[in-house]
Short mmCIF file of C-alpha atoms in Angstrom, two decimals:
data_model
loop_
_atom_site.label_atom_id
_atom_site.label_comp_id
_atom_site.label_asym_id
_atom_site.label_seq_id
_atom_site.Cartn_x
_atom_site.Cartn_y
_atom_site.Cartn_z
CA MET A 17 190.77 74.76 51.45
CA ALA A 18 194.19 75.27 52.96
CA ALA A 19 197.11 74.05 51.14
CA SER A 20 197.84 71.74 54.01
CA ASP A 21 194.93 69.53 53.00
CA THR A 22 196.41 68.99 49.48
CA ASP A 23 199.54 68.84 47.74
CA ARG A 24 199.89 71.01 44.87
CA ASP A 25 202.61 71.18 42.45
CA VAL A 26 202.38 74.15 40.11
CA GLY A 27 204.98 75.06 37.04
CA THR A 28 205.83 73.53 33.72
CA ASN A 29 206.62 69.73 33.25
CA ILE A 30 208.86 70.33 30.22
CA GLU A 31 212.41 69.68 31.31
CA GLY A 32 214.83 72.71 30.51
CA GLU A 33 212.17 75.24 30.02
CA ARG A 34 212.06 78.29 32.15
CA PRO A 35 209.73 77.84 35.42
CA ASP A 36 206.31 79.16 35.12
CA VAL A 37 203.15 78.78 36.99
CA GLU A 38 199.91 77.12 36.08
CA PRO A 39 197.64 76.95 39.10
CA THR A 40 194.04 75.86 38.57
CA VAL A 41 191.88 78.90 39.34
CA GLU A 42 187.97 79.16 39.30
CA THR A 43 186.90 80.64 36.01
CA ASP A 44 184.04 83.08 35.33
CA ASP A 45 183.13 85.66 32.41
CA ALA A 46 185.54 88.12 33.52
CA THR A 47 188.65 85.65 34.23
CA ILE A 48 191.38 84.41 32.52
CA THR A 49 193.18 81.13 34.16
CA ASP A 50 195.77 78.42 34.11
CA ASP A 51 198.63 79.70 31.65
CA SER A 52 197.33 83.11 31.23
CA GLU A 53 199.88 86.02 31.13
CA LEU A 54 199.70 89.80 31.01
CA GLU A 55 200.16 91.40 27.69
CA ARG A 56 203.82 92.71 27.00
CA THR A 57 202.68 96.52 26.26
CA LEU A 58 205.83 98.23 27.89
CA GLY A 59 208.70 99.47 26.03
CA LEU A 60 212.19 101.05 27.17
CA THR A 61 210.65 104.44 27.79
CA GLY A 62 207.74 102.73 29.98
CA GLY A 63 210.18 100.94 32.21
CA LEU A 64 212.45 104.07 32.58
CA ALA A 65 209.39 106.08 33.48
CA ILE A 66 208.24 103.64 35.99
CA GLY A 67 211.86 103.39 37.52
CA ILE A 68 212.51 107.08 37.43
CA GLY A 69 208.88 108.22 38.24
CA THR A 70 208.65 106.06 41.25
CA MET A 71 212.08 107.02 42.74
CA ILE A 72 211.85 110.73 42.12
CA GLY A 73 209.17 111.74 44.28
CA ALA A 74 209.94 111.51 47.81
CA GLY A 75 213.61 111.55 47.30
CA ILE A 76 213.72 115.11 45.99
CA PHE A 77 210.38 116.77 47.15
CA VAL A 78 209.58 115.32 50.77
CA PHE A 79 212.82 114.18 52.12
CA PRO A 80 215.25 117.06 51.93
CA GLY A 81 213.91 118.68 54.99
CA LEU A 82 213.73 115.52 57.08
CA ALA A 83 217.13 114.43 55.91
CA ALA A 84 219.22 117.81 56.36
CA GLY A 85 217.39 118.07 60.18
CA ASP A 86 219.24 114.68 60.84
CA ALA A 87 222.38 114.76 59.04
CA GLY A 88 223.02 118.41 57.90
CA PRO A 89 224.60 118.85 54.61
CA ALA A 90 226.08 115.43 54.63
CA ALA A 91 222.54 114.50 53.60
CA ALA A 92 223.76 114.40 50.14
CA VAL A 93 226.27 111.58 51.11
CA SER A 94 223.29 109.69 52.74
CA PHE A 95 221.49 109.79 49.21
CA ALA A 96 225.12 109.01 47.45
CA ILE A 97 225.17 105.77 49.80
CA GLY A 98 221.38 104.74 48.88
CA GLY A 99 222.35 105.26 45.09
CA VAL A 100 225.17 102.87 45.28
CA ILE A 101 223.57 100.19 47.38
CA ALA A 102 220.64 100.36 44.76
CA LEU A 103 223.17 99.95 41.76
CA LEU A 104 224.80 97.00 43.65
CA VAL A 105 221.13 95.31 43.91
CA ALA A 106 220.01 96.45 40.41
CA LEU A 107 222.73 94.73 38.58
CA PRO A 108 221.91 91.49 39.97
CA THR A 109 218.26 92.09 39.48
CA SER A 110 218.85 92.87 36.05
CA GLU A 111 220.34 89.25 35.24
CA LEU A 112 217.43 87.52 37.32
CA ALA A 113 214.91 89.59 35.34
CA THR A 114 216.21 88.54 31.93
CA ALA A 115 216.35 84.91 32.93
CA MET A 116 212.94 85.23 34.45
CA PRO A 117 210.80 87.99 32.62
CA LYS A 118 207.83 87.28 34.58
CA SER A 119 205.66 89.49 36.52
CA GLY A 120 206.38 89.77 40.62
CA GLY A 121 209.85 90.69 40.29
CA GLY A 122 211.66 89.78 43.65
CA TYR A 123 209.39 87.35 44.78
CA TYR A 124 209.64 85.13 41.40
CA PHE A 125 213.23 85.39 41.61
CA ILE A 126 213.55 84.49 44.92
CA SER A 127 211.26 81.72 45.09
CA ARG A 128 213.02 79.79 42.03
CA GLY A 129 216.48 80.63 43.29
CA LEU A 130 215.97 79.76 47.17
CA GLY A 131 212.60 78.05 47.49
CA THR A 132 209.01 78.31 48.14
CA LEU A 133 209.37 79.43 51.86
CA PRO A 134 211.75 82.48 51.33
CA GLY A 135 209.71 83.18 48.05
CA ALA A 136 206.50 83.20 49.84
CA VAL A 137 207.62 85.47 52.88
CA VAL A 138 209.23 87.85 50.31
CA GLY A 139 206.34 87.84 48.07
CA LEU A 140 203.92 88.66 50.79
CA SER A 141 205.96 90.84 52.57
CA LEU A 142 206.72 92.74 49.30
CA TRP A 143 203.14 93.19 49.20
CA PHE A 144 203.05 95.09 52.25
CA GLY A 145 206.25 96.78 51.46
CA LEU A 146 204.93 98.42 48.53
CA VAL A 147 201.65 99.31 50.40
CA PHE A 148 203.70 101.17 53.00
CA ALA A 149 205.65 102.81 50.17
CA THR A 150 202.84 103.95 48.42
CA ALA A 151 200.91 105.27 51.46
CA PHE A 152 203.97 107.33 52.07
CA TYR A 153 203.90 108.59 48.55
CA LEU A 154 200.24 109.44 48.67
CA VAL A 155 200.66 111.60 52.09
CA GLY A 156 203.47 113.62 50.33
CA PHE A 157 201.00 114.14 47.66
CA GLY A 158 198.81 115.49 50.08
CA TYR A 159 200.90 117.97 51.50
CA TYR A 160 202.10 119.14 48.12
CA ALA A 161 198.16 119.60 47.04
CA VAL A 162 197.82 121.74 50.02
CA ASP A 163 200.73 123.85 49.22
CA ALA A 164 199.62 124.32 45.69
CA LEU A 165 196.14 125.54 46.86
CA ALA A 166 198.02 127.95 49.05
CA GLU A 167 200.22 129.32 46.16
CA LEU A 168 197.12 130.14 44.41
CA GLY A 169 195.75 132.06 47.30
CA ILE A 170 193.48 129.29 48.81
CA GLU A 171 194.45 128.83 52.55
CA VAL A 172 193.20 125.41 53.68
CA SER A 173 193.76 123.65 57.14
CA GLU A 174 196.58 120.84 56.69
CA GLN A 175 193.52 118.56 57.77
CA VAL A 176 192.60 118.09 54.39
CA VAL A 177 196.17 116.45 53.73
CA ILE A 178 194.60 112.98 54.36
CA PRO A 179 191.42 113.31 52.67
CA VAL A 180 193.28 114.59 49.36
CA ALA A 181 195.65 111.67 49.62
CA LEU A 182 192.77 109.08 49.98
CA VAL A 183 190.76 110.43 47.14
CA ALA A 184 194.28 110.43 44.97
CA GLY A 185 194.82 106.79 46.04
CA GLY A 186 191.27 105.76 44.85
CA GLY A 187 191.82 107.59 41.43
CA PHE A 188 195.18 105.92 40.79
CA THR A 189 193.92 102.57 41.87
CA VAL A 190 190.88 102.97 39.08
CA LEU A 191 193.35 104.20 36.53
CA ASN A 192 195.56 101.28 36.88
CA LEU A 193 192.31 99.12 36.69
CA THR A 194 191.45 100.41 32.94
CA GLY A 195 194.85 99.40 31.65
CA THR A 196 198.72 99.18 32.03
CA GLU A 197 199.02 101.39 29.01
CA ASN A 198 196.90 104.11 30.59
CA ALA A 199 198.92 103.96 33.73
CA ALA A 200 202.20 104.09 31.56
CA ARG A 201 200.87 106.89 29.31
CA LEU A 202 200.38 109.05 32.46
CA GLN A 203 203.78 108.21 33.99
CA ASN A 204 205.64 109.01 30.63
CA GLY A 205 204.05 112.51 30.47
CA VAL A 206 204.49 113.02 34.27
CA VAL A 207 208.28 112.20 34.20
CA ALA A 208 209.05 114.39 31.12
CA LEU A 209 207.43 117.37 32.82
CA LEU A 210 209.15 116.67 36.12
CA LEU A 211 212.67 116.09 34.55
CA SER A 212 212.20 119.30 32.76
CA ILE A 213 211.26 121.16 35.93
CA LEU A 214 213.96 119.94 37.69
CA VAL A 215 216.72 120.57 35.08
CA VAL A 216 215.84 124.30 35.25
CA PHE A 217 215.53 124.33 38.94
CA LEU A 218 219.10 122.64 39.33
CA GLY A 219 220.74 124.70 36.56
CA PHE A 220 219.98 127.92 38.43
CA GLY A 221 220.38 126.36 41.79
CA VAL A 222 223.96 125.28 41.17
CA LEU A 223 224.90 128.84 39.83
CA ASP A 224 223.51 130.13 43.15
CA SER A 225 225.30 127.59 45.43
CA VAL A 226 228.71 128.45 43.81
CA GLY A 227 227.86 132.27 44.29
CA LEU A 228 227.44 133.18 40.54
CA VAL A 229 223.71 134.57 41.22
CA GLY A 230 221.81 135.33 44.43
CA GLU A 231 222.94 136.11 48.00
CA PRO A 232 225.87 134.23 49.66
CA THR A 233 224.96 132.07 52.58
CA ALA A 234 226.91 131.29 55.84
CA PRO A 235 228.93 128.12 55.41
CA GLU A 236 227.98 125.31 57.67
CA GLN A 237 229.79 122.20 59.19
CA PHE A 238 229.35 119.39 56.72
CA ALA A 239 228.54 116.71 59.26
CA PRO A 240 227.22 118.59 62.33
CA PHE A 241 225.82 115.39 64.09
CA GLY A 242 228.76 113.07 63.01
CA TYR A 243 228.61 110.29 60.42
CA VAL A 244 226.54 107.86 62.08
CA PRO A 245 223.40 109.89 61.34
CA VAL A 246 224.40 109.87 57.78
CA LEU A 247 223.91 106.12 57.68
CA SER A 248 220.64 106.24 59.54
CA VAL A 249 219.30 109.02 56.86
CA ALA A 250 220.54 106.64 54.25
CA ALA A 251 218.37 103.83 55.72
CA LEU A 252 215.32 106.33 55.90
CA VAL A 253 215.85 107.82 52.22
CA PHE A 254 216.24 104.13 50.95
CA THR A 255 212.51 104.28 50.06
CA SER A 256 213.48 106.77 47.47
CA TYR A 257 215.22 103.98 45.50
CA LEU A 258 212.49 101.47 45.44
CA GLY A 259 211.61 102.34 41.88
CA PHE A 260 214.36 100.25 39.87
CA ALA A 261 212.87 96.80 41.48
CA GLN A 262 209.18 97.94 40.55
CA VAL A 263 210.61 97.84 37.03
CA ALA A 264 211.22 94.14 37.71
CA THR A 265 207.57 93.38 38.87
CA VAL A 266 206.14 94.48 35.53
CA ALA A 267 208.95 92.32 33.66
CA GLY A 268 206.01 90.18 32.35
CA GLU A 269 204.80 93.31 30.34
CA MET A 270 207.90 94.26 29.04
CA LYS A 271 208.74 94.21 25.17
CA GLN A 272 212.12 92.71 24.42
CA PRO A 273 212.96 92.05 28.33
CA GLY A 274 216.40 90.95 27.74
CA ARG A 275 217.46 94.42 26.35
CA ASN A 276 215.05 96.80 28.00
CA LEU A 277 214.99 95.35 31.81
CA PRO A 278 218.63 96.03 32.36
CA LEU A 279 218.63 99.35 30.55
CA ALA A 280 215.57 100.38 32.62
CA MET A 281 216.88 99.38 35.98
CA VAL A 282 220.34 100.36 35.84
CA GLY A 283 219.52 103.60 33.78
CA SER A 284 217.07 104.73 36.35
CA VAL A 285 219.19 104.28 39.26
CA LEU A 286 222.12 106.26 37.78
CA ILE A 287 219.72 109.22 36.74
CA VAL A 288 218.07 109.38 39.94
CA THR A 289 221.02 109.11 42.06
CA VAL A 290 222.57 112.07 40.22
CA LEU A 291 219.40 114.26 40.67
CA TYR A 292 219.22 113.16 44.43
CA VAL A 293 222.74 114.27 45.19
CA ALA A 294 222.49 117.41 43.01
CA THR A 295 219.23 118.67 44.64
CA ILE A 296 220.47 118.28 48.09
CA PHE A 297 223.75 119.90 47.50
CA VAL A 298 221.85 122.85 46.02
CA ALA A 299 219.25 123.07 48.67
CA THR A 300 221.82 122.93 51.63
CA SER A 301 224.18 125.12 49.90
CA SER A 302 221.76 127.96 49.03
CA PHE A 303 219.09 127.58 51.82
CA GLY A 304 221.06 125.99 54.81
CA ALA A 305 220.21 122.66 56.62
CA ASN A 306 218.77 124.41 59.64
CA ARG A 307 216.18 126.24 57.64
CA LEU A 308 215.37 123.20 55.61
CA ALA A 309 214.89 121.26 58.65
CA ARG A 310 212.33 123.79 59.93
CA GLU A 311 210.47 123.65 56.53
CA GLY A 312 209.78 119.97 57.02
CA GLU A 313 208.08 117.85 54.23
CA THR A 314 207.69 120.69 51.79
CA ALA A 315 211.13 122.43 52.44
CA MET A 316 211.82 122.43 48.64
CA VAL A 317 209.05 124.91 48.22
CA ALA A 318 210.85 127.29 50.31
CA VAL A 319 213.88 126.63 48.57
CA GLY A 320 212.41 127.37 45.13
CA ARG A 321 210.68 130.76 46.41
CA ASP A 322 214.28 131.73 47.69
CA LEU A 323 215.79 130.88 44.58
CA LEU A 324 213.26 132.21 42.00
CA GLY A 325 210.64 133.91 43.96
CA PRO A 326 206.98 133.00 43.44
CA ALA A 327 207.47 131.45 40.06
CA GLY A 328 209.99 129.30 41.77
CA ALA A 329 207.86 128.27 44.50
CA PHE A 330 205.18 127.50 42.25
CA ALA A 331 207.29 125.44 39.99
CA ILE A 332 208.37 123.26 43.01
CA VAL A 333 204.98 122.82 44.25
CA PHE A 334 203.86 121.62 40.92
CA GLY A 335 206.67 119.46 40.38
CA GLY A 336 206.16 117.95 43.94
CA LEU A 337 202.65 117.10 42.81
CA LEU A 338 203.85 115.35 39.58
CA ALA A 339 206.52 113.57 41.65
CA THR A 340 204.29 112.09 44.52
CA MET A 341 201.61 111.47 41.90
CA SER A 342 204.06 109.22 39.69
CA SER A 343 205.62 107.42 42.54
CA ALA A 344 202.10 106.65 43.92
CA ASN A 345 201.01 105.61 40.44
CA ALA A 346 203.98 103.35 39.70
CA SER A 347 203.74 101.73 43.21
CA ILE A 348 200.16 100.82 42.88
CA LEU A 349 200.81 99.23 39.56
CA SER A 350 203.66 97.28 41.09
CA THR A 351 201.63 96.30 44.29
CA SER A 352 199.19 94.52 42.14
CA ARG A 353 201.59 92.81 40.07
CA ALA A 354 203.10 91.36 43.43
CA ILE A 355 200.12 90.34 44.43
CA TYR A 356 199.15 88.60 41.32
CA ALA A 357 202.34 86.69 41.06
CA VAL A 358 201.92 84.99 44.58
CA GLY A 359 198.24 84.34 43.76
CA LYS A 360 199.21 82.76 40.51
CA ASP A 361 201.87 80.60 42.21
CA ALA A 362 199.11 79.41 44.78
CA ILE A 363 200.65 81.22 47.92
CA LEU A 364 197.33 83.04 47.81
CA PRO A 365 193.92 81.95 46.98
CA GLY A 366 193.63 81.76 42.92
CA TRP A 367 190.96 84.09 42.92
CA THR A 368 193.69 86.89 43.39
CA SER A 369 195.30 86.31 40.23
CA ARG A 370 192.21 86.69 38.16
CA ILE A 371 192.53 88.89 35.04
CA ASN A 372 189.80 91.26 33.94
CA LEU A 373 188.83 90.52 30.08
CA THR A 374 187.66 93.78 29.45
CA TYR A 375 191.13 95.67 30.57
CA GLY A 376 193.48 93.02 30.77
CA THR A 377 194.68 93.79 34.17
CA PRO A 378 194.55 91.72 37.53
CA HIS A 379 191.64 93.59 39.06
CA VAL A 380 191.24 91.66 42.22
CA ALA A 381 195.07 92.44 42.88
CA LEU A 382 194.55 95.88 42.13
CA GLY A 383 191.70 95.83 45.00
CA LEU A 384 193.98 94.00 47.38
CA ALA A 385 196.65 96.87 46.68
CA GLY A 386 194.35 99.66 46.96
CA GLY A 387 192.37 99.08 50.10
CA PRO A 388 195.31 98.54 52.44
CA ILE A 389 197.03 101.55 50.86
CA LEU A 390 194.09 103.55 51.64
CA VAL A 391 194.19 102.41 55.27
CA LEU A 392 197.53 103.17 55.96
CA THR A 393 197.59 106.53 54.17
CA ALA A 394 194.94 107.48 56.93
CA THR A 395 197.50 107.58 59.43
CA GLY A 396 199.69 110.18 57.90
CA GLN A 397 202.79 108.73 59.60
CA VAL A 398 205.53 109.81 56.98
CA GLU A 399 208.79 108.59 58.40
CA ILE A 400 207.56 105.26 59.70
CA LEU A 401 205.83 104.62 56.47
CA ALA A 402 209.18 105.19 54.40
CA GLU A 403 211.31 103.06 56.89
CA VAL A 404 208.98 99.98 56.91
CA ALA A 405 208.81 100.17 53.16
CA SER A 406 212.73 100.23 53.25
CA PHE A 407 213.11 97.71 55.54
CA LEU A 408 211.00 95.06 53.79
CA HIS A 409 212.61 95.92 50.44
CA LEU A 410 216.13 95.74 51.80
CA ILE A 411 215.46 92.11 52.94
CA MET A 412 214.12 91.28 49.60
CA TYR A 413 217.12 92.96 47.82
CA GLY A 414 219.57 91.06 49.77
CA LEU A 415 217.91 87.69 49.26
CA MET A 416 217.71 88.52 45.54
CA CYS A 417 221.57 88.78 45.55
CA VAL A 418 221.82 85.55 47.54
CA ALA A 419 219.43 83.85 45.10
CA LEU A 420 221.66 84.91 41.80
CA LEU A 421 224.49 83.41 43.75
CA ALA A 422 222.54 79.93 44.31
CA LEU A 423 221.30 80.06 40.52
CA ARG A 424 224.83 80.69 39.13
CA ARG A 425 226.17 78.04 41.41
CA ASP A 426 223.65 75.51 40.34
CA GLU A 427 222.98 76.57 36.83
CA PRO A 428 219.69 74.94 36.24
CA GLU A 429 219.13 74.12 32.67
CA TRP A 430 216.44 76.77 32.08
CA TYR A 431 218.68 79.52 33.42
CA ASN A 432 220.03 81.47 30.44
CA PRO A 433 219.83 85.27 31.14
CA ASP A 434 220.30 87.77 28.33
CA PHE A 435 222.50 89.82 30.58
CA ARG A 436 225.17 88.96 33.20
CA VAL A 437 226.50 90.78 36.32
CA PRO A 438 229.97 92.26 35.60
CA GLY A 439 232.19 91.54 38.59
CA TYR A 440 230.57 88.58 39.59
CA PRO A 441 230.48 87.34 42.62
CA VAL A 442 231.72 90.51 44.09
CA VAL A 443 228.81 92.56 43.25
CA PRO A 444 226.02 90.41 44.52
CA ILE A 445 227.79 89.63 47.65
CA LEU A 446 228.46 93.28 48.28
CA GLY A 447 224.76 93.86 47.32
CA ALA A 448 223.37 91.41 49.85
CA LEU A 449 225.86 92.83 52.62
CA ALA A 450 225.13 96.14 52.07
CA SER A 451 221.29 95.62 51.99
CA PHE A 452 221.35 93.77 55.30
CA ALA A 453 223.65 96.25 56.98
CA LEU A 454 221.65 99.14 56.35
CA ILE A 455 218.65 97.76 58.36
CA LEU A 456 220.73 97.87 61.45
CA PHE A 457 220.76 102.00 61.31
CA MET A 458 216.93 101.94 61.12
CA ASP A 459 214.40 103.04 63.77
CA LEU A 460 213.66 100.14 66.14
CA ALA A 461 209.92 100.67 65.79
CA SER A 462 210.31 100.25 61.88
CA GLN A 463 212.44 97.18 62.57
CA LEU A 464 209.84 95.41 64.81
CA ILE A 465 207.18 96.23 62.26
CA GLY A 466 208.94 94.82 59.61
CA LEU A 467 209.71 91.65 61.52
CA GLY A 468 206.50 91.41 62.60
CA ILE A 469 204.95 91.38 58.93
CA MET A 470 207.44 88.97 57.99
CA VAL A 471 206.57 86.45 60.83
CA ALA A 472 203.05 86.87 59.92
CA THR A 473 203.70 85.94 56.28
CA ALA A 474 205.61 82.96 57.17
CA CYS A 475 202.63 81.87 59.43
CA TRP A 476 200.34 82.25 56.47
CA TYR A 477 202.83 80.12 54.39
CA TYR A 478 202.61 77.25 56.80
CA TYR A 479 198.77 77.60 57.39
CA TYR A 480 197.96 77.76 53.62
CA ALA A 481 200.76 76.97 51.12
CA ARG A 482 203.27 74.77 52.77
CA ASP A 483 202.45 72.10 50.30
CA VAL A 484 203.01 74.33 47.31
CA ARG A 485 205.99 72.91 45.05
CA LEU A 486 207.21 75.24 42.39
CA LYS A 487 208.51 73.44 39.46
CA GLY A 488 211.83 74.94 38.31
CA ALA A 489 212.85 76.04 41.92
CA LEU A 490 216.03 75.05 43.38
#
């Protein structure tokens, strides 16, 4: 039955408590209902691993060739701009997350700060935004898998990129079904290995770029195409910074959320921004922007070979596999939690928030995440997948900053965050303006697809959930 047929109030009735959600959901032997919550099993290391592991994939291993082709060596500035915007949003998000440490992230914050309609549009759009992002990561994984086989002397056609990506997507979905701790354990190990590879690569690359080792390269114009493409590339590569917000989507599973959520979100943004800028600087200085552009999605493999020979190429291929693997794995986890949150709030049918008793994971939400991800992965359209994901996330980021302003203005009794944004209200205002402004520099097709998804989600709200009232929302 659609929500329009009956008025539904969800949330607590106890005045002064933090808003929660307790919709009535059909029960069976594999379902936990009503006030069920996911178990808190993630610590600070797990939160950082989700943030860093999600962000570090595409930014370092897939985008350098594409970004250098559009902006030249100034692509490093594009990544720096993305990092600054991400930081301006990570700080307000940290405050919201410590006030409302619930699964769902941006959806939960916006629905409680701005109301059910904006929350529903953002929550459903976050579902699709994460689906687009995950499909992008999986396609990148497919490219690096083909390159890994080539480094081992096994030549295969690029036609196997998509089948490999699809198999990986199915595997990660099953892994997340078996428990958050399993997914987090994989994430921690992958990120530790990945950071070790990058530290060695960047250390040697910096020596090469300043001329202490290797062959000198001809100097290039820093911004050969002007500075407008720098902003366009910043909009494209912003997909690389989605990881910090994905930490918020698993806030309901974080231990000591008041301490660990801000540290995980802000820390992952700072660490990854430094790595991005350093990598692009090394790549363009030692290899040249034009050569990077010719190499495309796997340009960093050529950079590794140029710096350290076959061993360097293999290290980058292995790192690329780890990076795209960690991004995809963390994104599938976060996608399912976004679906779980809107289902628990009755924006979607109640069965979407069922929790499997055996593994303690939202198995239906994982299925609703994995299916669309595999469909989009099959398209193989790297740039448009990345930009649509960025579009939908930037809308959410801007509205999260607005939600913080609204909550600070009204200060409901339950709003008692353990972390408060320094520089309020300047930081959230700048975060909102920067997020919305970056959208203007995106490709028109990406903007239209993103707007189409938002219109579709608003239509769903009016058809199914317009009578839902979230107690505790402003």
